[in-house]
Coordinates of C-alpha atoms in Angstrom, one line a residue:
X1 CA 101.7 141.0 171.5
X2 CA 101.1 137.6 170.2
X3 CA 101.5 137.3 166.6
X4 CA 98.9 134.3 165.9
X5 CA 95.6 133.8 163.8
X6 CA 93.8 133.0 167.1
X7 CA 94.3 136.0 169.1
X8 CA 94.0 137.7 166.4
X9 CA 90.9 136.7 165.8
X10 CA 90.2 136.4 169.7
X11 CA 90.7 140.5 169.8
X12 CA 88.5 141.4 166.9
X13 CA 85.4 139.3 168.3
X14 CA 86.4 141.2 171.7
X15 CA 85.7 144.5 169.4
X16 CA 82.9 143.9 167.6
X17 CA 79.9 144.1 169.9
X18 CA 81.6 147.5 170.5
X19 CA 81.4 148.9 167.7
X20 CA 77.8 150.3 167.6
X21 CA 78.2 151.6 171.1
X22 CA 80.1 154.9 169.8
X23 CA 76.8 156.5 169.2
X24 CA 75.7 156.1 172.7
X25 CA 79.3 157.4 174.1
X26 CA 79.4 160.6 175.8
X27 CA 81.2 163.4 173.2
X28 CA 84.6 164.5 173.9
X29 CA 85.7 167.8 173.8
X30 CA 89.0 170.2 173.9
X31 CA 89.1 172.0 176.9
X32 CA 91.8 175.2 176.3
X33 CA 94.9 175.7 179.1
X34 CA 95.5 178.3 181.3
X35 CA 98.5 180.6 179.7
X36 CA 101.8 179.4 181.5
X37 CA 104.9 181.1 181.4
X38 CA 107.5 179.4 178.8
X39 CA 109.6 176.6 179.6
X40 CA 106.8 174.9 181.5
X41 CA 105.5 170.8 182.3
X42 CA 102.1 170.0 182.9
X43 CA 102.5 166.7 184.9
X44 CA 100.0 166.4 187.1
X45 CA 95.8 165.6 186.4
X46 CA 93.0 165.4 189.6
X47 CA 89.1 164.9 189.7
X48 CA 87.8 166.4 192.5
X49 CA 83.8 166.9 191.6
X50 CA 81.6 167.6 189.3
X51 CA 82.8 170.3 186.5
X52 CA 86.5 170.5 189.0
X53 CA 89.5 169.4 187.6
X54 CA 92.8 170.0 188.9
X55 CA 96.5 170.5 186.9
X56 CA 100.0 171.1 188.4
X57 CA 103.3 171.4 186.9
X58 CA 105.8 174.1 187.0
X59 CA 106.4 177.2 184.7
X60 CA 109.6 179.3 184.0
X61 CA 112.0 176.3 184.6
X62 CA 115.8 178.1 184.1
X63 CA 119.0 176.4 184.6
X64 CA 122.9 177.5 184.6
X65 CA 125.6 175.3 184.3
X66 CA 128.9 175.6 184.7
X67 CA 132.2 173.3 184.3
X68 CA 133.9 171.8 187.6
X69 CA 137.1 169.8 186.8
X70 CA 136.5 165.9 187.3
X71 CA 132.4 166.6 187.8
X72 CA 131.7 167.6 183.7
X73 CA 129.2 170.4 183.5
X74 CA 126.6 170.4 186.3
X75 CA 123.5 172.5 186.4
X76 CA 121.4 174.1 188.8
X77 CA 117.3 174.7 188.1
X78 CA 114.7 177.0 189.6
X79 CA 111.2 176.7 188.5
X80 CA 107.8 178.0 189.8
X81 CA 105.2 175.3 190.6
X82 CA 101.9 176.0 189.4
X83 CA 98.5 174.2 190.4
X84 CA 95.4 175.3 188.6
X85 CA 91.9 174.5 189.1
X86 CA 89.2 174.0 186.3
X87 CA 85.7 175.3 187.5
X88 CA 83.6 174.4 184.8
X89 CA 83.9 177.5 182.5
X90 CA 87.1 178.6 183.5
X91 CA 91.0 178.0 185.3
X92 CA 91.3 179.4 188.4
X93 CA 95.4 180.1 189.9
X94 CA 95.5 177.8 193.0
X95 CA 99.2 177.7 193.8
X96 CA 99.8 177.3 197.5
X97 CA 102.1 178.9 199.5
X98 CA 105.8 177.7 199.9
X99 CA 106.0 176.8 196.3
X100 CA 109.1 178.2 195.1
X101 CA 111.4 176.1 192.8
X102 CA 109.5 173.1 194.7
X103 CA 108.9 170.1 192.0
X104 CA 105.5 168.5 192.3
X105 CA 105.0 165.0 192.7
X106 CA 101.2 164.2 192.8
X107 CA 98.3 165.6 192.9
X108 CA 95.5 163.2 194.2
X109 CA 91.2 164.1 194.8
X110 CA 88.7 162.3 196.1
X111 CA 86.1 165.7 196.8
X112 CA 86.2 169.6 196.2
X113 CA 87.5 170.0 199.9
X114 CA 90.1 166.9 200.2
X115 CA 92.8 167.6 197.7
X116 CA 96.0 167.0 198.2
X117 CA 100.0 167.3 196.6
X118 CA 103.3 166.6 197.7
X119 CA 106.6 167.4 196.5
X120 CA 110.1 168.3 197.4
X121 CA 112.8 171.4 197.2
X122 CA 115.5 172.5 198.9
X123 CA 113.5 173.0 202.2
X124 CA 112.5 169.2 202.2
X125 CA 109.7 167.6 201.3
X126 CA 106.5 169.6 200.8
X127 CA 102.9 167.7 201.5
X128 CA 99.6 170.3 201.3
X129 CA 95.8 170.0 201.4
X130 CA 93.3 172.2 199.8
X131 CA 89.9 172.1 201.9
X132 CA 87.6 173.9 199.8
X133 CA 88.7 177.1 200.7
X134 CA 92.4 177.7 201.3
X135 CA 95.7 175.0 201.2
X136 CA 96.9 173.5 204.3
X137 CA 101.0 172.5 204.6
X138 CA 100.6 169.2 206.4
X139 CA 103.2 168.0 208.7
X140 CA 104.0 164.3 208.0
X141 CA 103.2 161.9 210.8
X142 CA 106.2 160.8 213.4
X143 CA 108.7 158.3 211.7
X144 CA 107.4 158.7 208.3
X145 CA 109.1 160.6 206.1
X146 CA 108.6 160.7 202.4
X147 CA 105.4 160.2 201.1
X148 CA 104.9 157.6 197.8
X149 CA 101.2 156.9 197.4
X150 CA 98.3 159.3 198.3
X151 CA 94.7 158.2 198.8
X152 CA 92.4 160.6 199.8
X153 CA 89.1 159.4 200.7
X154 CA 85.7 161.3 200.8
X155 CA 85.4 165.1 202.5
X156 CA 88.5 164.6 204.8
X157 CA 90.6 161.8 205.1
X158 CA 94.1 160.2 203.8
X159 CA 96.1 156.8 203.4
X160 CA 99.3 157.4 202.7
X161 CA 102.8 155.6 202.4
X162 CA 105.8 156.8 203.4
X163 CA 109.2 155.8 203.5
X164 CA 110.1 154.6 206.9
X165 CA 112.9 155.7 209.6
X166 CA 115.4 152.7 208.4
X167 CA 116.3 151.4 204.7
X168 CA 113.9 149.2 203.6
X169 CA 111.0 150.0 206.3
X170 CA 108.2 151.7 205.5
X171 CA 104.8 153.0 207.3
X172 CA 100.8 153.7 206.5
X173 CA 99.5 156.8 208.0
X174 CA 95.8 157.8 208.1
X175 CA 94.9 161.5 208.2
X176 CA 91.5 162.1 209.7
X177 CA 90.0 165.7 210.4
X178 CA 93.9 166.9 211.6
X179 CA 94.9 164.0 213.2
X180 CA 97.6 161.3 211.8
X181 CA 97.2 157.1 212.8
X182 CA 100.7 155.7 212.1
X183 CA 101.3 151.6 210.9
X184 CA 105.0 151.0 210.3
X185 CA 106.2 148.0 208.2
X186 CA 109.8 146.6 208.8
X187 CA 111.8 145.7 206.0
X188 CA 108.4 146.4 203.5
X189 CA 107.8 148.4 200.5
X190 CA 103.8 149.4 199.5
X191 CA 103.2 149.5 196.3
X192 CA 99.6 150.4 196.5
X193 CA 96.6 152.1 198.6
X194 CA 92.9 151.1 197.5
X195 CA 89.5 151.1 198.7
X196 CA 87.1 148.8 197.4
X197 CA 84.4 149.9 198.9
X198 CA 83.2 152.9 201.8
X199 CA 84.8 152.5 204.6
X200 CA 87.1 149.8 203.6
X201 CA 91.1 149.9 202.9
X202 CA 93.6 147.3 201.4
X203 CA 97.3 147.8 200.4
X204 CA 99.7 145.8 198.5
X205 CA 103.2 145.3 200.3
X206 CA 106.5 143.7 199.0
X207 CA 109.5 143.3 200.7
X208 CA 112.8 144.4 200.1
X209 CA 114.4 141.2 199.5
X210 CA 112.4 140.0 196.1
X211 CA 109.8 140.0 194.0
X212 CA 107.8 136.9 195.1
X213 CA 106.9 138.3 198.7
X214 CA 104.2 139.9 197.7
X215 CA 100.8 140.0 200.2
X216 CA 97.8 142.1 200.2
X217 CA 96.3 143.5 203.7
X218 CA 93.3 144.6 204.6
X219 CA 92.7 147.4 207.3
X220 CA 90.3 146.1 210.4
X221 CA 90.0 149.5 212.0
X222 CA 93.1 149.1 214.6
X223 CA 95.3 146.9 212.6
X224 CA 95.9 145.3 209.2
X225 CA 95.3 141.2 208.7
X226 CA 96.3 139.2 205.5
X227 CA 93.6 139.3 202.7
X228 CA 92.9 136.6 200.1
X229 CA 95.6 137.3 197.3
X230 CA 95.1 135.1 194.0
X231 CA 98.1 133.2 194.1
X232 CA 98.4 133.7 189.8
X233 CA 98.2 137.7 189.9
X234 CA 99.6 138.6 193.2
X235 CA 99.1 142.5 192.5
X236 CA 96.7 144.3 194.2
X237 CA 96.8 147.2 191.3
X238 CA 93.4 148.9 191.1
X239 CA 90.2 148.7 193.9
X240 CA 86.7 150.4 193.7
X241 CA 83.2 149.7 192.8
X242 CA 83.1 146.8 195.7
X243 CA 86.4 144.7 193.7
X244 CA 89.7 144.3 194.4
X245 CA 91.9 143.6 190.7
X246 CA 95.0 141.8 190.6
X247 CA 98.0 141.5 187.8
X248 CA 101.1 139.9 187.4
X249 CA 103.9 141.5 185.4
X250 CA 104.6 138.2 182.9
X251 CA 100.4 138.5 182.2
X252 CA 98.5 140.4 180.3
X253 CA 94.5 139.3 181.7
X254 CA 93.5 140.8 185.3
X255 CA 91.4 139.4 188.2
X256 CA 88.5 141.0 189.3
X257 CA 87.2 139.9 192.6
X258 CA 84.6 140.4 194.9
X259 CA 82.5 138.9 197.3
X260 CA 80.4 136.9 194.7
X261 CA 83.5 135.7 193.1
X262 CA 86.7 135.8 191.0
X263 CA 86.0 137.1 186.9
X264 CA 89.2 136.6 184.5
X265 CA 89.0 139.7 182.4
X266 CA 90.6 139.6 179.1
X267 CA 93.6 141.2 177.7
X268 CA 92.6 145.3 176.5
X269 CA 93.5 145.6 172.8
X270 CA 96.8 146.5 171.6
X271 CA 98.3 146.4 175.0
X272 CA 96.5 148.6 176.5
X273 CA 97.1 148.4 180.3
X274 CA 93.9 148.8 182.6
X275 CA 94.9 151.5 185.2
X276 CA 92.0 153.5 186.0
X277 CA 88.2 153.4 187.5
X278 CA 85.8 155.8 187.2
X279 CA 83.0 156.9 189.3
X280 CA 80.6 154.3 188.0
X281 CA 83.0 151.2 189.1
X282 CA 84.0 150.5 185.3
X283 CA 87.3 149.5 184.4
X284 CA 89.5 151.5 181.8
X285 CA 92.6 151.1 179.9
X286 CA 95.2 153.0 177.8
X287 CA 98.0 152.4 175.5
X288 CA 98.8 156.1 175.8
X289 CA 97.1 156.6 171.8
X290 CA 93.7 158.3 171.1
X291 CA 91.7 155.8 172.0
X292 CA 90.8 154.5 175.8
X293 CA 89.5 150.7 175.8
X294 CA 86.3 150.8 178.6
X295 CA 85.5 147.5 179.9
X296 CA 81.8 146.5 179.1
X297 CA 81.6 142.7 180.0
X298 CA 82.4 140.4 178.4
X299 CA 84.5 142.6 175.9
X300 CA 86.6 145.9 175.7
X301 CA 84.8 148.7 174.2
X302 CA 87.2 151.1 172.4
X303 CA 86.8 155.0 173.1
X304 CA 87.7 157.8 170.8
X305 CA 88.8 160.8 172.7
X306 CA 89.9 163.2 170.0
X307 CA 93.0 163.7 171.9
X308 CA 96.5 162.7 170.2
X309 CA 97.7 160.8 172.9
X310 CA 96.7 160.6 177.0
X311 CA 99.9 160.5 179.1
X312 CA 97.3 161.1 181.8
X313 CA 93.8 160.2 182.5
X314 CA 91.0 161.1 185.1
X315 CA 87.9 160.5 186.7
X316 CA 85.5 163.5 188.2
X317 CA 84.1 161.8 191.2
X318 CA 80.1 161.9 191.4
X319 CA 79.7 162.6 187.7
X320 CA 78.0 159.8 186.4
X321 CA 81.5 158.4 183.9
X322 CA 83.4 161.6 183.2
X323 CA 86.9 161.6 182.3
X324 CA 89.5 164.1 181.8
X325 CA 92.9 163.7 179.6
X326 CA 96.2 165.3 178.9
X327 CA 97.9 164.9 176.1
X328 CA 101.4 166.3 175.0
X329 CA 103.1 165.9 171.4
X330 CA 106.4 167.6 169.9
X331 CA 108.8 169.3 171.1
X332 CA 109.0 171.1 173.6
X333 CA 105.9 169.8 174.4
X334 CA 102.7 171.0 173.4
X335 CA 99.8 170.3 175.9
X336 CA 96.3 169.6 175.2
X337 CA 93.3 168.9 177.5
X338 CA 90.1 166.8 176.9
X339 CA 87.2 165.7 178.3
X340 CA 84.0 163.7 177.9
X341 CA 82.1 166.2 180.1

Protein backbone atom coordinates (compact mmCIF):
# COMPACT_ATOMS: atom_id res chain seq x y z
CA UNK A 1 0.00 0.00 0.00
CA UNK A 2 1.14 3.49 -0.65
CA UNK A 3 2.31 5.23 2.34
CA UNK A 4 1.29 9.01 1.36
CA UNK A 5 -0.97 11.84 2.85
CA UNK A 6 -2.95 11.69 -0.42
CA UNK A 7 -4.17 8.29 -0.62
CA UNK A 8 -4.53 8.33 2.52
CA UNK A 9 -6.78 10.86 2.45
CA UNK A 10 -8.10 9.50 -1.06
CA UNK A 11 -9.25 6.14 0.98
CA UNK A 12 -11.00 7.73 3.82
CA UNK A 13 -13.26 10.10 1.45
CA UNK A 14 -13.74 6.59 -0.46
CA UNK A 15 -15.25 5.50 3.21
CA UNK A 16 -17.15 8.08 4.36
CA UNK A 17 -20.36 8.08 2.47
CA UNK A 18 -20.27 4.52 3.70
CA UNK A 19 -20.43 4.85 6.81
CA UNK A 20 -24.23 5.38 7.51
CA UNK A 21 -25.09 2.57 5.18
CA UNK A 22 -24.43 -0.16 8.05
CA UNK A 23 -27.90 0.34 9.27
CA UNK A 24 -29.42 -0.43 6.08
CA UNK A 25 -27.06 -3.72 5.63
CA UNK A 26 -28.55 -7.05 5.82
CA UNK A 27 -27.50 -8.78 9.53
CA UNK A 28 -25.05 -11.45 9.59
CA UNK A 29 -25.34 -14.34 11.35
CA UNK A 30 -23.39 -17.69 12.55
CA UNK A 31 -24.60 -20.55 10.94
CA UNK A 32 -23.39 -23.91 13.14
CA UNK A 33 -21.37 -26.97 11.03
CA UNK A 34 -22.32 -30.25 10.50
CA UNK A 35 -20.19 -32.59 13.12
CA UNK A 36 -17.15 -33.99 11.12
CA UNK A 37 -14.98 -36.68 12.08
CA UNK A 38 -11.45 -35.29 13.61
CA UNK A 39 -8.65 -34.44 11.50
CA UNK A 40 -10.86 -32.82 8.92
CA UNK A 41 -10.56 -29.51 6.06
CA UNK A 42 -13.46 -27.67 5.06
CA UNK A 43 -12.21 -26.16 1.68
CA UNK A 44 -14.83 -25.91 -0.42
CA UNK A 45 -18.02 -23.10 -0.30
CA UNK A 46 -21.12 -23.15 -3.24
CA UNK A 47 -24.50 -21.10 -3.66
CA UNK A 48 -26.84 -22.99 -5.34
CA UNK A 49 -30.38 -21.22 -4.47
CA UNK A 50 -32.14 -19.62 -2.15
CA UNK A 51 -31.56 -20.95 1.61
CA UNK A 52 -28.88 -23.86 -0.29
CA UNK A 53 -25.49 -23.73 0.38
CA UNK A 54 -23.00 -26.34 -0.33
CA UNK A 55 -19.52 -27.35 1.77
CA UNK A 56 -16.87 -30.12 0.90
CA UNK A 57 -13.73 -31.08 2.34
CA UNK A 58 -12.64 -34.30 3.75
CA UNK A 59 -12.79 -35.84 7.36
CA UNK A 60 -10.61 -38.58 9.09
CA UNK A 61 -7.48 -37.65 7.10
CA UNK A 62 -4.63 -40.43 8.58
CA UNK A 63 -1.14 -40.83 7.31
CA UNK A 64 1.84 -43.41 7.95
CA UNK A 65 5.25 -42.77 7.23
CA UNK A 66 8.00 -44.63 7.11
CA UNK A 67 11.94 -44.18 6.33
CA UNK A 68 13.32 -45.36 2.78
CA UNK A 69 17.17 -44.90 2.56
CA UNK A 70 18.03 -41.80 0.11
CA UNK A 71 13.99 -40.81 -0.12
CA UNK A 72 13.84 -39.35 3.89
CA UNK A 73 10.56 -40.32 5.45
CA UNK A 74 7.61 -40.38 2.94
CA UNK A 75 3.99 -40.72 3.94
CA UNK A 76 1.00 -42.10 2.60
CA UNK A 77 -2.75 -40.40 3.41
CA UNK A 78 -6.29 -41.72 3.24
CA UNK A 79 -9.04 -39.37 3.95
CA UNK A 80 -12.93 -39.46 3.41
CA UNK A 81 -14.34 -36.67 1.24
CA UNK A 82 -17.30 -35.16 2.51
CA UNK A 83 -19.92 -32.77 0.68
CA UNK A 84 -22.75 -31.36 2.73
CA UNK A 85 -25.62 -29.39 1.80
CA UNK A 86 -27.27 -26.52 3.88
CA UNK A 87 -31.16 -26.50 3.37
CA UNK A 88 -32.10 -23.60 5.18
CA UNK A 89 -32.59 -25.12 8.77
CA UNK A 90 -30.40 -27.75 8.55
CA UNK A 91 -27.01 -29.95 6.80
CA UNK A 92 -27.92 -32.58 4.84
CA UNK A 93 -24.90 -35.60 4.09
CA UNK A 94 -24.55 -35.30 0.20
CA UNK A 95 -21.35 -37.32 -0.43
CA UNK A 96 -21.43 -38.94 -3.77
CA UNK A 97 -20.44 -42.21 -4.62
CA UNK A 98 -16.70 -43.11 -5.43
CA UNK A 99 -15.36 -40.80 -2.83
CA UNK A 100 -12.90 -42.71 -1.03
CA UNK A 101 -9.60 -41.07 -0.09
CA UNK A 102 -10.50 -38.76 -3.26
CA UNK A 103 -9.22 -34.94 -2.49
CA UNK A 104 -11.76 -32.39 -3.72
CA UNK A 105 -10.89 -29.69 -5.84
CA UNK A 106 -13.96 -27.42 -6.41
CA UNK A 107 -17.23 -27.26 -5.86
CA UNK A 108 -19.01 -24.77 -8.24
CA UNK A 109 -23.30 -23.81 -8.46
CA UNK A 110 -25.17 -21.97 -10.55
CA UNK A 111 -28.89 -23.69 -9.45
CA UNK A 112 -30.31 -26.45 -6.98
CA UNK A 113 -30.02 -29.08 -9.92
CA UNK A 114 -26.58 -28.01 -11.69
CA UNK A 115 -23.87 -28.61 -9.05
CA UNK A 116 -20.87 -29.75 -9.72
CA UNK A 117 -17.07 -31.06 -8.15
CA UNK A 118 -14.10 -32.50 -9.36
CA UNK A 119 -11.17 -34.01 -7.81
CA UNK A 120 -8.62 -36.71 -8.05
CA UNK A 121 -7.40 -40.14 -6.24
CA UNK A 122 -5.80 -42.97 -6.98
CA UNK A 123 -8.44 -44.02 -9.71
CA UNK A 124 -7.82 -40.64 -11.61
CA UNK A 125 -9.50 -37.84 -11.77
CA UNK A 126 -13.09 -37.63 -10.43
CA UNK A 127 -15.71 -34.93 -12.00
CA UNK A 128 -19.60 -35.35 -10.59
CA UNK A 129 -22.91 -33.47 -10.96
CA UNK A 130 -25.70 -33.27 -8.59
CA UNK A 131 -29.10 -32.69 -10.52
CA UNK A 132 -31.44 -32.04 -7.81
CA UNK A 133 -31.93 -35.41 -6.89
CA UNK A 134 -28.96 -37.82 -7.03
CA UNK A 135 -24.99 -37.16 -8.23
CA UNK A 136 -23.93 -37.97 -11.69
CA UNK A 137 -19.94 -39.21 -12.29
CA UNK A 138 -19.37 -37.33 -15.53
CA UNK A 139 -17.03 -38.63 -18.10
CA UNK A 140 -14.75 -35.90 -19.36
CA UNK A 141 -15.12 -34.98 -23.01
CA UNK A 142 -12.44 -36.66 -25.73
CA UNK A 143 -8.93 -35.07 -25.51
CA UNK A 144 -9.50 -33.19 -22.39
CA UNK A 145 -8.30 -34.42 -19.46
CA UNK A 146 -8.00 -32.58 -16.24
CA UNK A 147 -10.38 -30.12 -15.47
CA UNK A 148 -9.12 -26.41 -13.99
CA UNK A 149 -12.12 -23.96 -14.15
CA UNK A 150 -15.79 -24.99 -13.66
CA UNK A 151 -18.71 -22.70 -14.80
CA UNK A 152 -21.94 -23.96 -14.49
CA UNK A 153 -24.63 -22.05 -15.90
CA UNK A 154 -28.41 -22.03 -15.23
CA UNK A 155 -30.49 -25.64 -14.72
CA UNK A 156 -28.02 -27.66 -16.88
CA UNK A 157 -25.08 -26.64 -18.42
CA UNK A 158 -21.11 -26.35 -18.06
CA UNK A 159 -17.84 -24.43 -19.41
CA UNK A 160 -15.12 -26.03 -18.39
CA UNK A 161 -11.15 -26.04 -18.99
CA UNK A 162 -9.15 -28.73 -19.18
CA UNK A 163 -5.78 -29.57 -19.74
CA UNK A 164 -5.22 -30.68 -23.19
CA UNK A 165 -3.71 -33.94 -24.91
CA UNK A 166 -0.06 -32.29 -25.33
CA UNK A 167 2.04 -29.96 -22.78
CA UNK A 168 0.97 -26.69 -23.02
CA UNK A 169 -2.50 -27.28 -24.99
CA UNK A 170 -5.51 -26.96 -23.54
CA UNK A 171 -9.36 -27.26 -24.53
CA UNK A 172 -13.07 -25.66 -23.52
CA UNK A 173 -15.77 -28.14 -23.29
CA UNK A 174 -19.47 -27.26 -22.96
CA UNK A 175 -21.74 -29.73 -21.16
CA UNK A 176 -25.35 -29.42 -22.23
CA UNK A 177 -28.25 -31.79 -21.07
CA UNK A 178 -25.53 -35.03 -21.41
CA UNK A 179 -23.77 -33.97 -24.19
CA UNK A 180 -20.06 -32.47 -24.29
CA UNK A 181 -19.02 -29.58 -27.33
CA UNK A 182 -15.14 -29.70 -27.37
CA UNK A 183 -12.75 -26.30 -28.45
CA UNK A 184 -9.10 -27.25 -28.11
CA UNK A 185 -6.38 -24.45 -27.83
CA UNK A 186 -2.74 -25.31 -28.89
CA UNK A 187 -0.01 -24.22 -26.93
CA UNK A 188 -2.79 -22.06 -24.48
CA UNK A 189 -3.46 -21.91 -20.95
CA UNK A 190 -7.24 -20.39 -19.64
CA UNK A 191 -7.15 -18.69 -16.90
CA UNK A 192 -10.77 -17.90 -16.69
CA UNK A 193 -14.55 -18.85 -17.65
CA UNK A 194 -17.26 -15.94 -17.33
CA UNK A 195 -20.62 -14.99 -18.48
CA UNK A 196 -21.50 -11.54 -18.60
CA UNK A 197 -24.70 -11.83 -19.39
CA UNK A 198 -27.51 -15.00 -20.41
CA UNK A 199 -26.49 -16.71 -22.96
CA UNK A 200 -23.19 -15.23 -23.38
CA UNK A 201 -19.53 -16.75 -22.62
CA UNK A 202 -15.92 -15.13 -22.63
CA UNK A 203 -12.59 -16.72 -21.46
CA UNK A 204 -9.27 -15.40 -20.72
CA UNK A 205 -6.38 -17.43 -22.48
CA UNK A 206 -2.47 -17.02 -22.14
CA UNK A 207 0.03 -18.91 -23.69
CA UNK A 208 2.65 -20.93 -22.54
CA UNK A 209 5.46 -18.88 -23.55
CA UNK A 210 4.92 -15.47 -21.34
CA UNK A 211 2.99 -13.32 -19.60
CA UNK A 212 2.16 -10.59 -22.20
CA UNK A 213 0.07 -12.91 -24.62
CA UNK A 214 -2.81 -12.48 -22.95
CA UNK A 215 -6.33 -12.26 -25.18
CA UNK A 216 -9.86 -12.54 -24.13
CA UNK A 217 -12.51 -14.51 -26.49
CA UNK A 218 -15.80 -14.48 -26.77
CA UNK A 219 -17.99 -17.56 -27.70
CA UNK A 220 -20.27 -16.97 -31.08
CA UNK A 221 -22.27 -20.18 -30.71
CA UNK A 222 -19.86 -22.41 -33.05
CA UNK A 223 -16.64 -20.84 -32.36
CA UNK A 224 -14.71 -18.32 -30.33
CA UNK A 225 -13.52 -14.69 -31.93
CA UNK A 226 -11.20 -12.13 -30.23
CA UNK A 227 -13.08 -9.64 -27.90
CA UNK A 228 -12.09 -6.10 -27.00
CA UNK A 229 -9.32 -6.47 -24.22
CA UNK A 230 -8.25 -3.09 -22.50
CA UNK A 231 -4.84 -2.95 -23.49
CA UNK A 232 -3.86 -1.44 -19.48
CA UNK A 233 -5.63 -4.53 -17.54
CA UNK A 234 -5.40 -7.32 -19.89
CA UNK A 235 -7.29 -9.76 -17.34
CA UNK A 236 -10.48 -10.91 -17.88
CA UNK A 237 -10.87 -11.75 -13.91
CA UNK A 238 -14.63 -11.42 -12.98
CA UNK A 239 -18.02 -11.21 -15.55
CA UNK A 240 -21.78 -10.88 -14.61
CA UNK A 241 -24.37 -8.35 -14.34
CA UNK A 242 -24.00 -7.44 -18.28
CA UNK A 243 -19.74 -6.37 -17.56
CA UNK A 244 -16.79 -7.84 -18.27
CA UNK A 245 -13.84 -6.60 -15.40
CA UNK A 246 -10.26 -6.57 -16.12
CA UNK A 247 -6.93 -6.31 -13.77
CA UNK A 248 -3.40 -6.31 -14.24
CA UNK A 249 -1.12 -7.81 -11.58
CA UNK A 250 1.33 -4.43 -11.11
CA UNK A 251 -2.36 -2.50 -10.50
CA UNK A 252 -4.46 -2.12 -7.91
CA UNK A 253 -7.91 -0.24 -9.73
CA UNK A 254 -10.13 -2.58 -12.18
CA UNK A 255 -12.07 -1.92 -15.38
CA UNK A 256 -15.48 -2.41 -15.59
CA UNK A 257 -16.87 -2.54 -19.06
CA UNK A 258 -19.90 -2.86 -20.78
CA UNK A 259 -21.68 -1.83 -23.69
CA UNK A 260 -22.26 1.75 -22.52
CA UNK A 261 -18.66 2.08 -21.74
CA UNK A 262 -15.43 1.55 -19.72
CA UNK A 263 -15.71 2.74 -15.60
CA UNK A 264 -12.11 2.86 -13.75
CA UNK A 265 -13.15 1.58 -10.34
CA UNK A 266 -10.95 2.48 -7.48
CA UNK A 267 -8.64 0.57 -5.37
CA UNK A 268 -10.89 -1.55 -2.28
CA UNK A 269 -9.45 -0.44 1.06
CA UNK A 270 -6.60 -2.02 2.61
CA UNK A 271 -5.89 -4.16 -0.27
CA UNK A 272 -8.67 -5.81 -0.48
CA UNK A 273 -8.86 -7.67 -3.92
CA UNK A 274 -12.34 -7.63 -5.73
CA UNK A 275 -13.06 -11.42 -6.53
CA UNK A 276 -16.62 -11.95 -6.29
CA UNK A 277 -20.32 -10.94 -7.73
CA UNK A 278 -23.31 -11.50 -6.29
CA UNK A 279 -26.69 -12.15 -7.62
CA UNK A 280 -27.56 -8.47 -7.89
CA UNK A 281 -24.39 -7.65 -10.31
CA UNK A 282 -22.49 -5.81 -7.39
CA UNK A 283 -18.92 -6.04 -7.05
CA UNK A 284 -17.15 -7.34 -3.77
CA UNK A 285 -13.82 -7.58 -2.20
CA UNK A 286 -11.84 -9.15 0.56
CA UNK A 287 -8.62 -8.90 2.29
CA UNK A 288 -9.46 -12.18 3.93
CA UNK A 289 -10.35 -9.96 7.68
CA UNK A 290 -13.92 -9.41 9.01
CA UNK A 291 -14.82 -7.03 6.92
CA UNK A 292 -16.00 -7.42 3.01
CA UNK A 293 -15.59 -3.95 1.02
CA UNK A 294 -19.15 -3.92 -1.42
CA UNK A 295 -18.77 -1.63 -4.30
CA UNK A 296 -21.53 1.12 -4.24
CA UNK A 297 -20.45 3.73 -6.90
CA UNK A 298 -18.46 5.90 -6.68
CA UNK A 299 -16.98 4.40 -3.35
CA UNK A 300 -16.31 1.10 -1.44
CA UNK A 301 -18.72 0.41 1.24
CA UNK A 302 -17.13 -1.67 4.07
CA UNK A 303 -19.13 -4.78 5.46
CA UNK A 304 -18.99 -6.24 8.89
CA UNK A 305 -19.61 -9.95 8.78
CA UNK A 306 -18.96 -10.97 12.32
CA UNK A 307 -16.81 -13.59 11.02
CA UNK A 308 -12.93 -13.58 12.11
CA UNK A 309 -11.68 -13.90 8.86
CA UNK A 310 -13.36 -15.33 5.19
CA UNK A 311 -10.88 -17.58 3.41
CA UNK A 312 -13.97 -18.20 1.37
CA UNK A 313 -16.96 -16.24 0.18
CA UNK A 314 -20.30 -16.90 -1.70
CA UNK A 315 -23.16 -15.84 -3.35
CA UNK A 316 -26.86 -17.71 -3.20
CA UNK A 317 -28.09 -17.23 -6.71
CA UNK A 318 -31.75 -15.62 -6.90
CA UNK A 319 -31.54 -14.27 -3.35
CA UNK A 320 -31.67 -10.74 -3.78
CA UNK A 321 -27.49 -10.09 -2.28
CA UNK A 322 -26.95 -12.97 0.00
CA UNK A 323 -23.66 -14.19 0.90
CA UNK A 324 -22.16 -17.01 2.73
CA UNK A 325 -18.50 -17.12 4.45
CA UNK A 326 -16.08 -19.56 5.94
CA UNK A 327 -13.81 -18.68 8.20
CA UNK A 328 -10.96 -20.84 9.95
CA UNK A 329 -8.57 -19.52 12.85
CA UNK A 330 -5.97 -21.63 15.13
CA UNK A 331 -4.65 -24.51 15.06
CA UNK A 332 -5.75 -27.14 13.84
CA UNK A 333 -8.19 -25.19 12.43
CA UNK A 334 -11.33 -24.23 13.74
CA UNK A 335 -14.15 -23.53 11.17
CA UNK A 336 -16.86 -21.13 11.32
CA UNK A 337 -19.73 -20.32 8.87
CA UNK A 338 -21.65 -17.03 8.32
CA UNK A 339 -24.16 -15.55 6.45
CA UNK A 340 -26.15 -12.40 5.72
CA UNK A 341 -29.20 -14.46 5.04
Amino acid sequence: MRRNLVVVLTAAALLIPAMAAHADERPWREVPLPSLWPEFQISELAGAGPGEAWIAGYEGKSCVSWSVPGWGNPSVCSMNAIVRKWNGTAWENKNPPGLWNLQVEDLEASSRTNVWLTGQNLQGRYLARWDGTRWTQITTPPGCFYPHNLHPVGQDELWASFSGSAWGDSCVARWKAGTWQVHPFSARTIDFIGSPAPGEVHISTNTVEGLNTRATLRFTGSGWEPAPTPASHPSLSLAGGGALYYRVWNREDTLKVTTAGTETIPAAPNGASPFLLDDLGRLWASDASPTLYRYDAPAWVPVPTGAPSAYSVTSLPESSGVLWTLSATGSPPAYRAHTNG
